[in-house]
C-alpha atoms as a PDB file:
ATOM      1  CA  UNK A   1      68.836 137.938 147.740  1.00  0.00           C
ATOM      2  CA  UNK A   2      70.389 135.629 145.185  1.00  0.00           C
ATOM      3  CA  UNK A   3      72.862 133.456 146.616  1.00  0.00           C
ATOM      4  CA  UNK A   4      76.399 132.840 144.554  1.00  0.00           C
ATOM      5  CA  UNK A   5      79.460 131.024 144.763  1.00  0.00           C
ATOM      6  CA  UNK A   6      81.401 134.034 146.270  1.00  0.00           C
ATOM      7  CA  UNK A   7      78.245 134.723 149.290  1.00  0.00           C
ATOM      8  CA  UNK A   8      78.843 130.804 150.278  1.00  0.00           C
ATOM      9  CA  UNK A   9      82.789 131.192 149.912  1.00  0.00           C
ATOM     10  CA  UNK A  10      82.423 134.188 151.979  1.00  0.00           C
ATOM     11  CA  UNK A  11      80.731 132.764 154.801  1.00  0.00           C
ATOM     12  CA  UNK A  12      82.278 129.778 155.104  1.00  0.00           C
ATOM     13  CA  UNK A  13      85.722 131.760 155.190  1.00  0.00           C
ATOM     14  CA  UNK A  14      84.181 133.124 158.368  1.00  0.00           C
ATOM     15  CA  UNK A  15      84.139 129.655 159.560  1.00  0.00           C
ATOM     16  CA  UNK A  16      86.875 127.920 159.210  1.00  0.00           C
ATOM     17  CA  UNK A  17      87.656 125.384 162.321  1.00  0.00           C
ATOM     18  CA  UNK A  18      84.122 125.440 163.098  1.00  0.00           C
ATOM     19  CA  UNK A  19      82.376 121.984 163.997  1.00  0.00           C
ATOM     20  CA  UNK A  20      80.197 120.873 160.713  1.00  0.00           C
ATOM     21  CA  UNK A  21      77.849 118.233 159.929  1.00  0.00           C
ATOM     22  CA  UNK A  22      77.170 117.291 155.986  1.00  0.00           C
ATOM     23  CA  UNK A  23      75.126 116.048 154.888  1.00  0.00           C
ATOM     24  CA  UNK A  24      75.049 114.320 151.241  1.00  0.00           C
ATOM     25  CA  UNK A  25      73.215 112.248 149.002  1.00  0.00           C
ATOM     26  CA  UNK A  26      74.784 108.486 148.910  1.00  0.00           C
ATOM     27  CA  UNK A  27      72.724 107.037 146.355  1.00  0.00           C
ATOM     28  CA  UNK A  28      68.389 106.373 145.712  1.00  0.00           C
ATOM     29  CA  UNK A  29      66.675 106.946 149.151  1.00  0.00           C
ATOM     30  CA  UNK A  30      69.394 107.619 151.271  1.00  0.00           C
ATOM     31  CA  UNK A  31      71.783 110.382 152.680  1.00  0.00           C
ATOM     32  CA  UNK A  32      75.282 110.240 154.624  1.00  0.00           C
ATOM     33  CA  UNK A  33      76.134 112.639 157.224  1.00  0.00           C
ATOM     34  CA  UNK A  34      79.590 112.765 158.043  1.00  0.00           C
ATOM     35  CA  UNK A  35      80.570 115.234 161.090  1.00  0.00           C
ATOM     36  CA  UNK A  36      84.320 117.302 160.817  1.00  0.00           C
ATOM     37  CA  UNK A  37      85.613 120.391 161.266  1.00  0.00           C
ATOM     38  CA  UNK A  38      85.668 122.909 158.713  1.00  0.00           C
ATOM     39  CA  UNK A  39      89.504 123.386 157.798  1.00  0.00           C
ATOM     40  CA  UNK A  40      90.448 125.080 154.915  1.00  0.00           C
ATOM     41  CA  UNK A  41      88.750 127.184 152.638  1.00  0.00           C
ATOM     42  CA  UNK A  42      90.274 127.108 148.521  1.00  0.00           C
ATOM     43  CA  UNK A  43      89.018 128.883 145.669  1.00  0.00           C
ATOM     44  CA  UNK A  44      86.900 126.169 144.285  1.00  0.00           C
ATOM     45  CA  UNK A  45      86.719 124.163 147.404  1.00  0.00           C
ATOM     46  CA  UNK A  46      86.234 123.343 150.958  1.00  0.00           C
ATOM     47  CA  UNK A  47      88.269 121.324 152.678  1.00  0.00           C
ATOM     48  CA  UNK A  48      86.299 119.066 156.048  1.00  0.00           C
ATOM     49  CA  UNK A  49      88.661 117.064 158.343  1.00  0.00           C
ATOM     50  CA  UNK A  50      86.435 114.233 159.396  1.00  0.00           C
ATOM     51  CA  UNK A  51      85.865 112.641 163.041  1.00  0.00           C
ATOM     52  CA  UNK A  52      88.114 109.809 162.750  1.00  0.00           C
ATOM     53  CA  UNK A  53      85.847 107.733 165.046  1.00  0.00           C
ATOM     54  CA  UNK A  54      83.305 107.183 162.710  1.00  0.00           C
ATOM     55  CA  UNK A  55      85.302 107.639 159.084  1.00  0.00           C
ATOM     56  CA  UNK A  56      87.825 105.897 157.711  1.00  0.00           C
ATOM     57  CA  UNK A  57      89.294 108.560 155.919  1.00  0.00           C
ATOM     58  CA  UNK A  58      90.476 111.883 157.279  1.00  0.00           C
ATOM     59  CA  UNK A  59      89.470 114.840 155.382  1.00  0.00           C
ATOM     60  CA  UNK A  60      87.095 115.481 152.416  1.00  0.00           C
ATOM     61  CA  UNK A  61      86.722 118.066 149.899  1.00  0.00           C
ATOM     62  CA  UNK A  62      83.524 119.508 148.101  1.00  0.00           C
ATOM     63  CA  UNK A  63      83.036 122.839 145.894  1.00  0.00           C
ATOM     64  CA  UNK A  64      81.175 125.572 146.870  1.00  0.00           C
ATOM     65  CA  UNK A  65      78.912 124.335 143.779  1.00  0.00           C
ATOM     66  CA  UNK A  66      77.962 121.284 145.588  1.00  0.00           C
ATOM     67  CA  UNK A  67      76.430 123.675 148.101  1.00  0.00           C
ATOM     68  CA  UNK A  68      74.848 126.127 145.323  1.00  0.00           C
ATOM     69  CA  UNK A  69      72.905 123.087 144.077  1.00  0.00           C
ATOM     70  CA  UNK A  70      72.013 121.496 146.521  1.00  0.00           C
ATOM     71  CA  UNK A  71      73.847 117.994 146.120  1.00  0.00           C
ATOM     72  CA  UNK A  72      74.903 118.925 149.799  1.00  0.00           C
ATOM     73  CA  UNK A  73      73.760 120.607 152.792  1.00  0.00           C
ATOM     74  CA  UNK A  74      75.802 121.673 155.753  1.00  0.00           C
ATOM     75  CA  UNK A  75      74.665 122.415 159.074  1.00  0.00           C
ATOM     76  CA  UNK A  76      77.074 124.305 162.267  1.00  0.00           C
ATOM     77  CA  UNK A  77      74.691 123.283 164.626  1.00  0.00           C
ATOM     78  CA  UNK A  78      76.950 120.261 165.547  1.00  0.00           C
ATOM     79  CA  UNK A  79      75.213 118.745 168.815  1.00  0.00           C
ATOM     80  CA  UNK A  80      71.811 118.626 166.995  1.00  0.00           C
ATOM     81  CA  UNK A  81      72.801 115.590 164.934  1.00  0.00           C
ATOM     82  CA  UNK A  82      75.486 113.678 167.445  1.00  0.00           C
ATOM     83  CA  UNK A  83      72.842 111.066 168.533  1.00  0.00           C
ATOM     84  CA  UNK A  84      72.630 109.705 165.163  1.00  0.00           C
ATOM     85  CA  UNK A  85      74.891 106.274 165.528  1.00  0.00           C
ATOM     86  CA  UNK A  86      73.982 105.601 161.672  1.00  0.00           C
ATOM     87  CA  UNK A  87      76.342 107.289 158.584  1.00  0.00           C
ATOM     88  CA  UNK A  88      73.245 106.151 156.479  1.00  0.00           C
ATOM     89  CA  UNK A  89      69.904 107.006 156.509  1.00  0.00           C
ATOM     90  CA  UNK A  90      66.944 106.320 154.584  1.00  0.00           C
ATOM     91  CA  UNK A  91      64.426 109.329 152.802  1.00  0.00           C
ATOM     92  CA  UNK A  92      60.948 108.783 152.664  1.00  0.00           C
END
């Protein structure tokens, strides 16, 4: 089943103030993960509200094109990546 803008708007409508990791490319060879809450949910965009014990901002937005194409990933399954200490990681 192809996958569209309005499928990923969709699901992530379903949910909103669930716990999120994303994860995102931050330059050559490496990736930031940044864990929030899912908040709001726009037309053209997400909206995350970050943990503020490891940001220093509070909220972030993406589009749902972001997702489409893969310049970032999310993931629900929050307590799977909470032993990471490190924002940054390196990609082999």
């Amino acid at each position: 089943m192809p996958v569209t803008i309005a499928s990923i708007k969709a699901e992530l409508d379903q949910r909103v103030g669930d716990e999120v990791v994303v994860i995102a490319q931050a330059g050559r060879k490496k990736i930031t993960k940044r864990h929030g809450v899912l908040s709001e949910t726009y037309p053209a965009v997400f909206i995350v509200n970050l943990n503020q014990d490891e940001n220093a901002f509070e909220r972030v937005s993406y589009s749902y094109t972001d997702l489409l194409t893969k310049n970032i990933e999310i993931d629900f399954n929050f307590e799977d990546h909470q032993d990471t200490d490190e924002d940054t990681e390196d990609v082999e």
